[in-house]
Amino acid sequence: MFKKLFGSSEPKEEKLLPWIALNTVAQLNDIEEKSKTKTQLIFKHSTRCGISRMVMNQFVADYDVDLNADLYYLDLLSYREVSNETGYKFQVLHESPQLLVIKNGVMVAHASHGGINDMDLTRFL
């Protein structure tokens, strides 16, 4: 009964996603090219923002690891140039956190904040 009320003291197994680090501008051309055969996802995250952390934790918890898409992680504070170029290349205003869906060489959807976890990613496969 106490475990149901207060949770277990046993450590939770952390869910690992198939993140691909996005840390160079050159990778954006690769993402564009790969998107012609497989959906590409870019998760832009601010490591200093509590809201971004909360959204990312929920995204990780809900993400289907069997989804047929490549999943990129962009630490926009460490790689600001890459973040800026992502916005230029895929014609989206910067927000944080933000999820971009790239398919057939273009961004087909994006969301920020709570809208990220409302996206049905299977629509873009």
XYZ file of C-alpha atoms in Angstrom:
125
model
C 0.000 0.000 0.000
C 2.798 2.457 0.862
C 4.542 1.764 -2.442
C 1.366 2.745 -4.281
C 1.051 5.973 -2.298
C 4.668 7.057 -2.072
C 6.369 5.089 -4.800
C 9.078 2.536 -4.509
C 12.486 3.366 -3.089
C 14.010 1.096 -5.713
C 15.835 3.053 -8.412
C 13.898 3.454 -11.655
C 15.501 2.111 -14.792
C 16.210 5.100 -17.025
C 14.763 4.888 -20.518
C 17.434 5.438 -23.142
C 16.478 6.951 -26.455
C 18.460 6.480 -29.667
C 19.712 10.089 -29.583
C 22.133 11.247 -32.252
C 24.140 14.265 -31.127
C 23.611 17.239 -33.432
C 26.676 19.401 -32.976
C 27.850 20.494 -36.420
C 26.259 22.582 -39.146
C 27.356 19.976 -41.714
C 25.005 17.435 -40.124
C 22.037 19.527 -41.242
C 22.750 18.630 -44.877
C 22.933 14.958 -43.875
C 19.593 15.267 -42.069
C 18.038 16.885 -45.129
C 19.331 14.083 -47.380
C 18.401 11.247 -44.987
C 14.890 12.673 -44.649
C 14.208 11.663 -48.243
C 14.069 8.022 -47.140
C 13.446 8.212 -43.374
C 11.793 10.816 -41.139
C 14.278 12.883 -39.138
C 13.455 14.449 -35.764
C 15.430 17.263 -34.120
C 14.849 17.978 -30.426
C 16.251 21.389 -29.477
C 16.850 21.634 -25.737
C 18.026 24.406 -23.424
C 19.985 22.847 -20.580
C 19.380 25.956 -18.405
C 15.591 25.966 -18.707
C 13.417 24.058 -16.251
C 10.475 23.994 -18.649
C 12.688 22.559 -21.375
C 13.888 19.850 -18.950
C 10.314 19.014 -17.929
C 9.151 18.745 -21.554
C 12.172 16.635 -22.460
C 11.576 14.247 -19.537
C 7.972 13.758 -20.663
C 9.096 13.314 -24.272
C 11.573 10.618 -23.202
C 8.941 8.856 -21.110
C 6.409 8.801 -23.963
C 8.713 8.265 -26.963
C 8.219 5.012 -28.862
C 11.753 3.638 -29.319
C 10.477 1.498 -32.193
C 9.491 4.592 -34.189
C 11.059 4.461 -37.648
C 12.804 7.841 -37.424
C 16.242 9.208 -36.606
C 16.214 11.266 -33.419
C 18.688 14.136 -33.024
C 19.451 16.000 -29.807
C 20.639 19.606 -30.049
C 21.976 21.340 -26.942
C 21.267 24.818 -28.221
C 23.381 26.543 -25.581
C 26.526 24.586 -26.414
C 25.888 24.661 -30.157
C 24.220 28.017 -30.755
C 25.574 28.268 -34.314
C 23.998 24.904 -35.152
C 20.737 26.007 -33.564
C 20.705 29.244 -35.574
C 21.504 27.428 -38.815
C 18.753 24.877 -38.097
C 16.262 27.729 -38.030
C 17.585 29.207 -41.277
C 17.792 25.899 -43.122
C 14.369 24.600 -42.125
C 12.693 28.035 -41.948
C 11.429 27.919 -38.386
C 11.605 30.542 -35.661
C 13.719 29.558 -32.683
C 11.917 28.290 -29.614
C 13.054 26.170 -26.720
C 12.303 23.395 -26.254
C 11.380 22.617 -29.825
C 10.833 19.514 -31.940
C 11.229 19.635 -35.721
C 10.007 16.905 -38.064
C 11.986 16.759 -41.323
C 10.691 14.700 -44.242
C 11.521 14.780 -47.961
C 14.092 17.519 -47.370
C 11.784 19.979 -45.637
C 10.324 20.623 -42.226
C 6.787 19.233 -42.265
C 5.884 19.970 -38.640
C 7.242 21.543 -35.504
C 6.106 22.209 -31.976
C 7.435 23.811 -28.863
C 6.846 23.536 -25.145
C 3.803 21.385 -24.258
C 2.887 21.016 -27.920
C 5.840 18.670 -28.382
C 4.257 15.924 -26.343
C 0.901 16.417 -28.080
C 2.370 15.563 -31.497
C 1.428 12.250 -33.076
C 4.787 11.429 -34.669
C 3.418 8.343 -36.419
C 1.617 10.717 -38.839
C 4.984 11.650 -40.322
C 6.466 8.224 -40.989
